[in-house]
Coordinates of C-alpha atoms in Angstrom, one line a residue:
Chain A
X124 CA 95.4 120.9 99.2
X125 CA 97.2 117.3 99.0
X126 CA 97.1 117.5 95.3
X127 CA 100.5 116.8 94.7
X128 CA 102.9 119.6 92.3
X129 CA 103.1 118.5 88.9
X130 CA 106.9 119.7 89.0
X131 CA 109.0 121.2 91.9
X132 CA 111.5 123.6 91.3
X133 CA 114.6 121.6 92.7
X134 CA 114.4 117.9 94.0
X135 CA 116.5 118.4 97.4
X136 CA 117.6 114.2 98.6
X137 CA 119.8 112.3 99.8
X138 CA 122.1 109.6 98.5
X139 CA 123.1 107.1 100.8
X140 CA 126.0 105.2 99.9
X141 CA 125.9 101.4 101.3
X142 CA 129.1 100.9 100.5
X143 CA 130.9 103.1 103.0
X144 CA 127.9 103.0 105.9
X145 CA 129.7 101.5 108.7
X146 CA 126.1 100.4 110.6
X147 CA 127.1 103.5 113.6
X148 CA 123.5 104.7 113.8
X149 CA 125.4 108.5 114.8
X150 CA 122.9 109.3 112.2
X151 CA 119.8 107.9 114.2
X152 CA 121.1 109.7 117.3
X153 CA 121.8 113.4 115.5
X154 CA 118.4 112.9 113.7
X155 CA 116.5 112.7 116.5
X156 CA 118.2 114.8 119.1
X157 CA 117.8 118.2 116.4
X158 CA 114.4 117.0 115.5
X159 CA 113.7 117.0 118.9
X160 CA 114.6 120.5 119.6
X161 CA 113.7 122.0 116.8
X162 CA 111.2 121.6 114.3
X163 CA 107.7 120.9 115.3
X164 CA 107.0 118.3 118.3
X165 CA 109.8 116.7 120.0
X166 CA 110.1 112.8 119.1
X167 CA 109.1 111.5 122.3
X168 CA 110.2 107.9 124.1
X169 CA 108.0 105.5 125.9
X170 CA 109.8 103.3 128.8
X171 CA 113.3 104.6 127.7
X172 CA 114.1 102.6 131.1
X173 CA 111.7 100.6 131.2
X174 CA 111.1 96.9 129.4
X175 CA 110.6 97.2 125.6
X176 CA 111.3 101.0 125.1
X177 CA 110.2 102.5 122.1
X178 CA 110.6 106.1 120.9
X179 CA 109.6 108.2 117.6
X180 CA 112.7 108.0 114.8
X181 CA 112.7 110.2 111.5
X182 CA 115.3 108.0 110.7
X183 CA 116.9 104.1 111.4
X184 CA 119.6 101.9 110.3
X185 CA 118.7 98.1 109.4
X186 CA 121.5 95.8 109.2
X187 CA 121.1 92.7 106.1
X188 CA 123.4 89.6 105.3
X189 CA 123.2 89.4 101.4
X190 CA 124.4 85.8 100.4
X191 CA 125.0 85.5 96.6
X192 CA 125.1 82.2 94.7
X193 CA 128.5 81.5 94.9
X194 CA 130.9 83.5 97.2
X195 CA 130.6 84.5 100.6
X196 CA 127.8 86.6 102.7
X197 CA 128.3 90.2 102.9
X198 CA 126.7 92.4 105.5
X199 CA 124.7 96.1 104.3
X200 CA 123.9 98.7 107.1
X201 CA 120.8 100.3 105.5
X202 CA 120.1 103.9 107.0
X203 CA 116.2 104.4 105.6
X204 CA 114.8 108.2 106.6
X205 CA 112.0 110.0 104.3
X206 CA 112.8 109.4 100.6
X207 CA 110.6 112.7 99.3
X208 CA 109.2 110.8 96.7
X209 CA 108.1 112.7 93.7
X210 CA 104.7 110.9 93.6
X211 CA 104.3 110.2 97.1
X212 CA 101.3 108.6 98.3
X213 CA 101.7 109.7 101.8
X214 CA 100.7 113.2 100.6
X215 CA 97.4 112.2 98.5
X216 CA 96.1 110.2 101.1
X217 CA 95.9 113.0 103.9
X218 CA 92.3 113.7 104.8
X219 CA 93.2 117.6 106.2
X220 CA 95.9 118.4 103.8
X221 CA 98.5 118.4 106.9
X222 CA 101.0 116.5 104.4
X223 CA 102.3 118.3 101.7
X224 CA 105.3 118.5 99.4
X225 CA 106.9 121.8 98.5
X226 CA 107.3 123.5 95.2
X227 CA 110.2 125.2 95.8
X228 CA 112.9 122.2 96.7
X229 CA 110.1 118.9 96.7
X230 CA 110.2 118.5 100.6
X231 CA 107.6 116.6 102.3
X232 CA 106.6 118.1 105.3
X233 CA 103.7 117.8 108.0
X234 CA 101.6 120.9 108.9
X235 CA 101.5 119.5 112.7
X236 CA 98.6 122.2 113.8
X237 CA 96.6 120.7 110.9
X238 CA 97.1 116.7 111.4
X239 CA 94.5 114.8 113.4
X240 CA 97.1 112.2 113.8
X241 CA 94.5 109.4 111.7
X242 CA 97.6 107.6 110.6
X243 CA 96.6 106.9 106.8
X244 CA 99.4 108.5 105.1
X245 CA 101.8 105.9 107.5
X246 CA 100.2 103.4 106.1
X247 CA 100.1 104.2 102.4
X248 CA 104.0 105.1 102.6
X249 CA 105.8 101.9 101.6
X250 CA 109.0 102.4 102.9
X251 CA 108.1 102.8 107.1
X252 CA 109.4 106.6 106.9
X253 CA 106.3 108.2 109.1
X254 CA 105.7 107.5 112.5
X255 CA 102.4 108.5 114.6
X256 CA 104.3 110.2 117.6
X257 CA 103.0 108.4 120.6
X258 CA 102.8 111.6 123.2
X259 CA 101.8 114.2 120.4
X260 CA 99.3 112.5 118.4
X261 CA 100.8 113.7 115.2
X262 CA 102.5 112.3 112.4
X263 CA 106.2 112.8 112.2
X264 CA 108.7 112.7 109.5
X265 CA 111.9 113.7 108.2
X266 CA 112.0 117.3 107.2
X267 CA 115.2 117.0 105.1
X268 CA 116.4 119.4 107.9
X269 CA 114.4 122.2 106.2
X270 CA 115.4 124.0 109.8
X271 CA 118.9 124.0 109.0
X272 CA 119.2 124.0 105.2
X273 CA 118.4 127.4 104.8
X274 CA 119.2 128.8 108.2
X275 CA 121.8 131.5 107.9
X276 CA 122.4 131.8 111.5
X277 CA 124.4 128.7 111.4
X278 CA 127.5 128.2 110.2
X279 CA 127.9 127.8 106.0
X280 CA 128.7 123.4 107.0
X281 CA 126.4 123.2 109.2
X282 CA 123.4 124.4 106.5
X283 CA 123.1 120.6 106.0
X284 CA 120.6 117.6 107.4
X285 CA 122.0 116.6 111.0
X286 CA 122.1 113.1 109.7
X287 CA 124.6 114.1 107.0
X288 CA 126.9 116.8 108.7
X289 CA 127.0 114.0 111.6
X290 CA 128.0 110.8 109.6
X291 CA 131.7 110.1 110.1
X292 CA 132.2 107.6 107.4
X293 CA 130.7 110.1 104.6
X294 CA 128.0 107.6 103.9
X295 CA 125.5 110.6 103.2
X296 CA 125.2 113.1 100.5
X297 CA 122.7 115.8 100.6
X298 CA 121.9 118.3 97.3
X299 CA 119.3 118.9 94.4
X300 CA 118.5 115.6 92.5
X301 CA 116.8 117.4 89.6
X302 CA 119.6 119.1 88.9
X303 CA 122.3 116.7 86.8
X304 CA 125.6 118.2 87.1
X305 CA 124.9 118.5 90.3
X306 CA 127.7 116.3 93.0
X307 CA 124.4 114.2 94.6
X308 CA 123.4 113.3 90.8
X309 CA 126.7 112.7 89.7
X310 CA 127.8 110.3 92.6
X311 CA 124.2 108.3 91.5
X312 CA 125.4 108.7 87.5
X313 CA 128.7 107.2 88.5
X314 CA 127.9 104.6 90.6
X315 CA 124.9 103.1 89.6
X316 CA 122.2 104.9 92.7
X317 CA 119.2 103.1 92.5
X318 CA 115.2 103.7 93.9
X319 CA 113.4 101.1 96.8
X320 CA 110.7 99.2 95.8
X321 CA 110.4 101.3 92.1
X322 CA 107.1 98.8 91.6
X323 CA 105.5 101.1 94.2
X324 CA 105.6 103.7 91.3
X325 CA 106.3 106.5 94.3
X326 CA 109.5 107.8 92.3
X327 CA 111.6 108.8 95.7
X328 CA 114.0 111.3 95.5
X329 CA 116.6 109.4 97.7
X330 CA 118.7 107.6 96.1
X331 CA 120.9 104.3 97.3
X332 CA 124.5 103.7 96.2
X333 CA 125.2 99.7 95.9
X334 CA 127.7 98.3 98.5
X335 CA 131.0 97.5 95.8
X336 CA 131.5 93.8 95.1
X337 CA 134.1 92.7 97.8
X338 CA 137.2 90.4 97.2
X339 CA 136.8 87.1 96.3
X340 CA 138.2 84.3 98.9
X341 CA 139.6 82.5 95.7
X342 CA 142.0 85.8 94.8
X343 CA 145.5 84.1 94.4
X344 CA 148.8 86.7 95.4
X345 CA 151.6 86.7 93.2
X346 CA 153.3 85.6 95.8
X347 CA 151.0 82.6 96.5
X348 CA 153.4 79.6 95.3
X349 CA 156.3 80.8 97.2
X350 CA 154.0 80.7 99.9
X351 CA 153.2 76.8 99.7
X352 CA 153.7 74.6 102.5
X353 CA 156.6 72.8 102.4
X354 CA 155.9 69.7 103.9
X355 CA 151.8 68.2 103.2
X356 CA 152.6 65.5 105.8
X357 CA 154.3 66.3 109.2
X358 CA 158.1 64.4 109.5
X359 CA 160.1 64.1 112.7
X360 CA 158.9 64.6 115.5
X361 CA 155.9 66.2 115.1
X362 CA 155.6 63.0 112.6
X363 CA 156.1 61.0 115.2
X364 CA 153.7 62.6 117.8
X365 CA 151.1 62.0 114.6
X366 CA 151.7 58.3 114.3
X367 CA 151.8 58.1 118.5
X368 CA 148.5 60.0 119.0
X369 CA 146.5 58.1 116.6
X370 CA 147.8 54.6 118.1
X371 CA 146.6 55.8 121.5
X372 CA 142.6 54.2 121.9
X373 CA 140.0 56.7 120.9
X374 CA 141.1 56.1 116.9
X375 CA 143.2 58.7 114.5
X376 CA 141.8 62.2 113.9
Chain B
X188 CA 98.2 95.4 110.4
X189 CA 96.8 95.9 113.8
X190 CA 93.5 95.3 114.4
X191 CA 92.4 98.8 116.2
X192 CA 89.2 97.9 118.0
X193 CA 87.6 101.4 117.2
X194 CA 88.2 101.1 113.6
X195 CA 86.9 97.8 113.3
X196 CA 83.9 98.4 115.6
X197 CA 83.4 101.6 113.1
X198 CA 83.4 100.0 109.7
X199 CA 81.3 96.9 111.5
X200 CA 78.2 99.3 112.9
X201 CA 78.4 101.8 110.1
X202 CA 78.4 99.3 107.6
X203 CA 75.2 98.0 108.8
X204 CA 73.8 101.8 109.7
X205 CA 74.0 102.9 106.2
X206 CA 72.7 99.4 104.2
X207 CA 69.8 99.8 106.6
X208 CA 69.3 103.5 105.9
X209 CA 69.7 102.5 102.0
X210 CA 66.9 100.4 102.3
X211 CA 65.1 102.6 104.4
X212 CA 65.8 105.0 101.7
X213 CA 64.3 103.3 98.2
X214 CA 61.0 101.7 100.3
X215 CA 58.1 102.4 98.0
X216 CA 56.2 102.5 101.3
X217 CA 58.3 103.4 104.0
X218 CA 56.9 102.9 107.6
X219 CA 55.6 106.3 109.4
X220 CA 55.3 107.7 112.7
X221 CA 56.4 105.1 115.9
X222 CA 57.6 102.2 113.5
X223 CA 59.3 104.8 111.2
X224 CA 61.0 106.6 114.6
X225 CA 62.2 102.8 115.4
X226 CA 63.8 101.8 112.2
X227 CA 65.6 105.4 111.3
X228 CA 66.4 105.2 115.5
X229 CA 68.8 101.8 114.5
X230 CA 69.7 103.2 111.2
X231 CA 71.4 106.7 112.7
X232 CA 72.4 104.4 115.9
X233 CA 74.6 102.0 114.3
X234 CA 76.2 104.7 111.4
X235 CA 76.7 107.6 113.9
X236 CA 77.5 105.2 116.7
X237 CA 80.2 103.6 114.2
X238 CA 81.3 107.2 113.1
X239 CA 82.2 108.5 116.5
X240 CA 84.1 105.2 117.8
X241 CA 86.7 105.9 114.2
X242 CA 87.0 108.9 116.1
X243 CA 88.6 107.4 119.3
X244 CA 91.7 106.2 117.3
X245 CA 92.3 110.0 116.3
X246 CA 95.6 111.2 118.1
X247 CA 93.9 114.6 117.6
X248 CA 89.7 113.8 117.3
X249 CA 89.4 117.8 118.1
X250 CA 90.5 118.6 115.0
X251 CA 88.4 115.9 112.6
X252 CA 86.4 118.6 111.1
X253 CA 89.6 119.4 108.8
X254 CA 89.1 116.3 107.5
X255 CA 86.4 117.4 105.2
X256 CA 89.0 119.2 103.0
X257 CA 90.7 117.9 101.3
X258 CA 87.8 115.5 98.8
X259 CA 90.0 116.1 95.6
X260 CA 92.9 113.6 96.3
X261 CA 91.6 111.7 99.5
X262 CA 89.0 108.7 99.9
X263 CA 89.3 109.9 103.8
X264 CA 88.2 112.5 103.5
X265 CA 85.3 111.8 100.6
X266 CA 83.9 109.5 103.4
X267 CA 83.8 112.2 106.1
X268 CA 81.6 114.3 103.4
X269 CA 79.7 111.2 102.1
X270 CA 78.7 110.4 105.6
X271 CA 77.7 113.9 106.6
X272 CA 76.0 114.6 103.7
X273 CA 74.1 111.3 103.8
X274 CA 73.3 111.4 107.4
X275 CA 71.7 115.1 106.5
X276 CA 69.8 114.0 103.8
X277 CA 68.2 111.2 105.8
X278 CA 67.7 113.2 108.7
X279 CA 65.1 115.0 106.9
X280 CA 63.5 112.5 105.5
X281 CA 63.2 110.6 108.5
X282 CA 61.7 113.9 109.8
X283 CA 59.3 114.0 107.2
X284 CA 58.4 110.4 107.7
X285 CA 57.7 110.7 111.8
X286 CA 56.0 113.5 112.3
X287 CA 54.5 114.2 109.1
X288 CA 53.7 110.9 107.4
X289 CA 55.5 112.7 104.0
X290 CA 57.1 110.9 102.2
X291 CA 59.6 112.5 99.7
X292 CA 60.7 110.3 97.3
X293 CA 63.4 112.1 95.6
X294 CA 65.4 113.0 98.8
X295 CA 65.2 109.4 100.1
X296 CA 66.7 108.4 96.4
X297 CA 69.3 110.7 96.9
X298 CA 69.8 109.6 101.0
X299 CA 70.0 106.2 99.8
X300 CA 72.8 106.8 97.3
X301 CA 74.8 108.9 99.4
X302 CA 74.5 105.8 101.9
X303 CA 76.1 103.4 99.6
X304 CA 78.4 106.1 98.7
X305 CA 79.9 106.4 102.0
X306 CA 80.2 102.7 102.2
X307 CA 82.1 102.7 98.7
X308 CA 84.4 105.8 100.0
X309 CA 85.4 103.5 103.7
X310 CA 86.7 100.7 101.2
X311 CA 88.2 102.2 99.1
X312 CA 90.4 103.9 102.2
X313 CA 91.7 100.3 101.9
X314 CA 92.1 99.4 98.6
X315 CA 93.9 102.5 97.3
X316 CA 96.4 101.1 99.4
X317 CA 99.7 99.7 97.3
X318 CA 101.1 99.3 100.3
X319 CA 98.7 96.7 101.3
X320 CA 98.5 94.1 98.4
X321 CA 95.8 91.8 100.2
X322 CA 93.4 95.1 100.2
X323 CA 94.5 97.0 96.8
X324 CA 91.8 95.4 94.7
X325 CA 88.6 96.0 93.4
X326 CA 86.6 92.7 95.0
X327 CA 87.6 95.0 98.4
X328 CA 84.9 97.0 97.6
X329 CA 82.1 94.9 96.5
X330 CA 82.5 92.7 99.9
X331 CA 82.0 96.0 101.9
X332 CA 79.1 97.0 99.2
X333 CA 77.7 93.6 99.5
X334 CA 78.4 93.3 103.2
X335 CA 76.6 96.5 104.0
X336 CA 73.6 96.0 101.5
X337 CA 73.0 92.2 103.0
X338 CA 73.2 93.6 106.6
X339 CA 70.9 96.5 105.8
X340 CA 68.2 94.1 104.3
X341 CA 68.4 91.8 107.5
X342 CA 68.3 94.6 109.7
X343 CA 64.7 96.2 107.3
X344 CA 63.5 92.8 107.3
X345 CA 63.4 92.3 104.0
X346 CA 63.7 88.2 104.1
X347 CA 64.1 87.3 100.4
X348 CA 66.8 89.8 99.5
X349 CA 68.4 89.1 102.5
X350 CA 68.5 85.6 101.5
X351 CA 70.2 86.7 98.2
X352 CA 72.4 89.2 99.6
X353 CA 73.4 87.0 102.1
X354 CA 74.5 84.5 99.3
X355 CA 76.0 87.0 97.0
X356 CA 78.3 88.6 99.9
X357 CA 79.3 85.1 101.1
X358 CA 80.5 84.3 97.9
X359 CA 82.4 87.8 97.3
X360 CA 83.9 87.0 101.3
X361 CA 85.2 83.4 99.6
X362 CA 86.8 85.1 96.8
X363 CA 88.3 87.7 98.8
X364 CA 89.9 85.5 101.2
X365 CA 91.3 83.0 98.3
X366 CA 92.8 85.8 96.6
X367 CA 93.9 87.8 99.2
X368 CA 96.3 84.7 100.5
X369 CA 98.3 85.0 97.4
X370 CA 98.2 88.6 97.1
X371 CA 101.4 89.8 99.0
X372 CA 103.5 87.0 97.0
X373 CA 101.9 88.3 93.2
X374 CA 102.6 91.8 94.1
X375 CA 106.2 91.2 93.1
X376 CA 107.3 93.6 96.0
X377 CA 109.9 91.5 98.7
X378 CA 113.1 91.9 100.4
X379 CA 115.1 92.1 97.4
X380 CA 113.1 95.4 95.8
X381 CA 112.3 96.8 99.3
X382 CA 116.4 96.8 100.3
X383 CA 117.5 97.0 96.2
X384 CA 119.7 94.3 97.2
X385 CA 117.6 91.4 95.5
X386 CA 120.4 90.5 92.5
X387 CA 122.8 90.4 94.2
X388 CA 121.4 87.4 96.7
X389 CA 119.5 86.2 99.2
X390 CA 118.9 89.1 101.4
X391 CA 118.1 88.5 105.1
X392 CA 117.3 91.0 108.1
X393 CA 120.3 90.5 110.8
X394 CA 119.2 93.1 112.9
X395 CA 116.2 95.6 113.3
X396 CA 116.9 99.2 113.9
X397 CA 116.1 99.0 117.5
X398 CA 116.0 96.2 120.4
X399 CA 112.4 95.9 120.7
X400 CA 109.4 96.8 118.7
X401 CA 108.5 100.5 117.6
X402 CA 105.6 101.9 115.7
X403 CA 106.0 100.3 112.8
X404 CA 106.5 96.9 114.1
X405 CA 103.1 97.3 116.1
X406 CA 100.8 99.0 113.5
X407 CA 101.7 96.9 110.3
X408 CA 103.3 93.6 111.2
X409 CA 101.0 92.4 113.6
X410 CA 100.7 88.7 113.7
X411 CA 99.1 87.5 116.7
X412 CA 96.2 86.3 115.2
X413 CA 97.3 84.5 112.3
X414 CA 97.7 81.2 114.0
X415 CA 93.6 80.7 114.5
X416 CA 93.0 82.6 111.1
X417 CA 91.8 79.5 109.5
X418 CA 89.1 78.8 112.7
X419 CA 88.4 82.7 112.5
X420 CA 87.3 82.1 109.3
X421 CA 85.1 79.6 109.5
X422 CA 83.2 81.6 112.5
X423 CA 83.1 84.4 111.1
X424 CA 81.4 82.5 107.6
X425 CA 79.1 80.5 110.0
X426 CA 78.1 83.7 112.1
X427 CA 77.6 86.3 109.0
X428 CA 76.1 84.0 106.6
X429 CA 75.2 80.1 107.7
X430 CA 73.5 80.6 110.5
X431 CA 70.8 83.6 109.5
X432 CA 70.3 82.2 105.8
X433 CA 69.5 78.8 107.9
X434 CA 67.3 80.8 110.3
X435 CA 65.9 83.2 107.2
X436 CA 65.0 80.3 104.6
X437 CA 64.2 77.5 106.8
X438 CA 62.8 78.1 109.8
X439 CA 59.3 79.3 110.4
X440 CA 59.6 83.4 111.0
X441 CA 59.6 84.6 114.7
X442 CA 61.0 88.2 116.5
X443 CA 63.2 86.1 118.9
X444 CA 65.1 83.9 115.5
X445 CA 65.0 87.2 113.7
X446 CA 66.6 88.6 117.0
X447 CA 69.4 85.9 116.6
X448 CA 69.7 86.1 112.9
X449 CA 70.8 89.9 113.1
X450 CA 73.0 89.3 116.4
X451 CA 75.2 86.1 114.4
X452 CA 75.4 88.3 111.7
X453 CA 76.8 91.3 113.3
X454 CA 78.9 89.2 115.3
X455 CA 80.0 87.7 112.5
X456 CA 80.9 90.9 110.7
X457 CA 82.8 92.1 113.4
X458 CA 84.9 88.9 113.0
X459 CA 85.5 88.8 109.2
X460 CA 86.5 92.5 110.2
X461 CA 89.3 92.1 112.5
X462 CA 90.8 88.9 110.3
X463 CA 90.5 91.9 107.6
X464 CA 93.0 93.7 109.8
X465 CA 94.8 91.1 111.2
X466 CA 95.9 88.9 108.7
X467 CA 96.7 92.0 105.8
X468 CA 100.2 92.2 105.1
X469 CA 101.8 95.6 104.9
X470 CA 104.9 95.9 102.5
X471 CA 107.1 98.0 105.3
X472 CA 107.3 94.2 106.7
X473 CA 110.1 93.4 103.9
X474 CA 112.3 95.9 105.9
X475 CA 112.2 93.7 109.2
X476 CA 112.2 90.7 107.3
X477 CA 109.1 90.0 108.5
X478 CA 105.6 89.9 107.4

């Protein structure tokens, strides 16, 4: 049934921290080459070659220029994958009870044998995180990994999303979000984690560290006034040069 | 969001298909044998006909049966039963009507409802929607209610309700359209909460995920059609509404104008349909600065 779980036993997420994403998309490309070897369909490509390729992603990084009032632009990479929202919409909306969430660790997942590929729960998920697999028919989605997570034929490091064993700036934290003392919650605790679009009333799981407020062009060094120049107005004969150039027709600078 | 011809041709013929089989459904004296075969022969036409083009936009239409499921959380799938069950329902009591001249009250009642109940359950696909602030109210409804009951009168030839109907849905279709233009904007929900970057300035997309468009791009921010919106409109009003109430309240009745009447008015439908799709807004548009 797509009646959703009144309460899941852990809240397994992510926290993506926007401070240290460098904008390398190696989570993109990890995503999508063990999703499409593993779990479920493969994500297929149209035109990989061709003009305007497109392909299925669980996952993608957008790239923003933030301008505040005063200061200077700053640029966010913004990795957005499956948030596993607590109340998610995606799940309600299914017509064949293909989409679910789990009990056991809150993971959405899509029952692919079930889903007649009608595309409703893509459109009632706010945040673009399910994507009607063009070859397959089905709907796709990020399954947390929930291949690798609890697969104890891999190595203990590798028991972790792709997207977060893969990222080489440590941008991406995977653990249980209901739990508070544990790392994933603290890191949100500590630094503020916040939800997208909370109006939506979804509740996602996935939370987003805030990029850290970056230096200020007006910062002065202590060493600032023995750096002044010494001289406002050029003298000798760079002076000279000056006075010359501006004589010559075609007016001073 | 894109306009898919199959869902648009489905919620255009059904529409009609089930207002006719309403009416059909609550005549005092419904019409028997031959005429009866004609009118319930539209009537199953047009909603089955409309039922098995949503089908075509199905990655898996093999498997649509599971749809029925899951009626406790999904309007999808209330619509798949409403439809069945109305279709049923009427199927017997068109049966009755043919070839037996019987005509059972109670389960054309009960046909009738189930008709406008399956029109209820296709809009309300729509304006469950959060993610879609144009459709997430509850005047989406009442134009497809009104819609389907005006069409369904036309279609029975029922002149003066038609003429009201007619009215009523063209002023729910203003409404709609006024309110809908300012929906996306009062639904609080733009760049700044989709990204969570919104306090701490202007936030603008510098560069989508990939170098040309994906899903995403293609099924909710489709924008092709917004430039003639404003024409659209006004054909679509003329076409649905203008042109049979002129036909229906002034002219002198003939089969050839009623002919026409029915043909503007499905044509207009089918218009006001795709601007439905074409000019909503999807929230997932905030993410590609876009919408």
């Amino acid at each position: 049934m797509t009646d959703l779980p009144t309460q899941t036993d852990r809240s397994l997420g992510l926290v993506i921290d926007l401070d240290t994403c460098v904008g390398c998309h190696a989570c993109v490309i990890s995503c999508k080459g063990w999703n499409t070897e593993n779990y479920g369909a493969p994500l297929s490509d149209q035109r990989p070659y061709g003009t305007e390729p497109m392909g299925t992603f669980l996952n993608r990084v957008h790239s923003y220029e933030v301008q505040p009032e005063d200061g200077t632009a700053q640029t966010v990479h913004f990795p957005k994958s499956c948030l596993h929202c607590e109340s998610a919409p995606c799940v309600i909306v299914c017509p064949t009870g293909a989409s679910y969430k789990r009990v056991e660790d809150g993971i959405v997942l899509v029952n692919e044998d079930h889903c007649i590929g009608c595309g409703l729960c893509a459109w009632a998920c706010p945040y673009g995180a399910r994507e009607l697999d063009q070859e397959e028919g089905v709907m796709k989605k990020c399954t947390l990994c929930v291949d690798r997570i609890y697969n104890e034929n891999l190595p203990k490091e590798d028991q972790i999303p792709s997207c977060v064993r893969t990222c080489p700036a440590g941008a991406r934290h995977f653990g249980d979000l209901s739990d508070p003392n544990s790392d994933v919650s603290q890191l949100v605790e500590s630094r503020g984690g916040f939800d997208l679009m909370p109006e939506m009333g979804t509740k996602p799981v996935n939370k987003y560290l805030p990029p850290r407020p970056k230096d200020s062009w007006d910062d002065q060094s202590l060493l600032a006034p023995l750096l002044k120049p010494v001289a406002e107005e050029p003298v000798g004969f760079l002076g000279w040069l000056d006075k010359a150039l501006d004589k010559l027709p075609g007016g001073s600078a | 969001m894109h306009p898919a011809p199959s869902v648009i041709i489905f919620s255009t013929l059904s529409g009609l298909g089930f207002g006719l089989l309403f009416w059909l459904g609550i005549d005092l004296t419904p019409p028997t044998g031959g005429v009866a075969f004609a009118f319930f022969f539209i009537g199953f036409a047009l909603a089955v006909g409309g039922l098995l083009s949503s089908t075509f936009h199905l990655g898996h239409p093999e498997r649509a049966w599971r749809a029925l499921s899951q009626w406790r959380t999904s309007w999808l799938s209330r619509e798949g039963i409403c439809a069945v069950a109305a279709l049923c329902v009427m199927g017997l009591y068109a049966l009755c009507l043919i070839f037996f001249a019987t005509h059972i009250v109670i389960l054309g009642w009960i046909g009738a409802l189930l008709s406008l109940l399956t029109v209820f359950t296709t809009s309300m696909i729509y304006a469950q929607l959060d993610t879609v602030p144009r459709w997430k109210t509850p005047l989406t409804p009442a134009l497809y209610l009104s819609f389907s009951l005006a069409g369904g009168a036309l279609l029975s030839g029922r002149i003066t309700i038609a003429i009201a109907l007619l009215a009523i849905a063209a002023v729910i279709q203003i409404f709609w359209w006024i309110r809908g233009d300012n929906a996306l904007t009062i639904s609080g929900t733009d760049m700044g909460t989709a990204t969570g970057l919104g306090e701490r300035g202007t936030v603008r997309s510098m560069a989508h995920p990939h170098t040309a468009p994906n899903y995403l791009v293609k099924e909710f921010i489709y924008v092709i059609g917004r430039k003639h919106a404003q024409k659209l409109r006004v054909i679509a009003f003329v076409l649905t509404f203008a042109l049979p109430l002129v036909i229906l309240a002034l002219l002198p009745f003939s089969h050839i104008l009623a002919a026409i009447a029915v043909l503007s008015h499905i044509a207009g439908v089918a218009t006001s349909r795709w601007l439905f799709f074409a000019e909503a807004e999807h929230v997932v548009g905030h993410y590609y600065g876009m919408r």
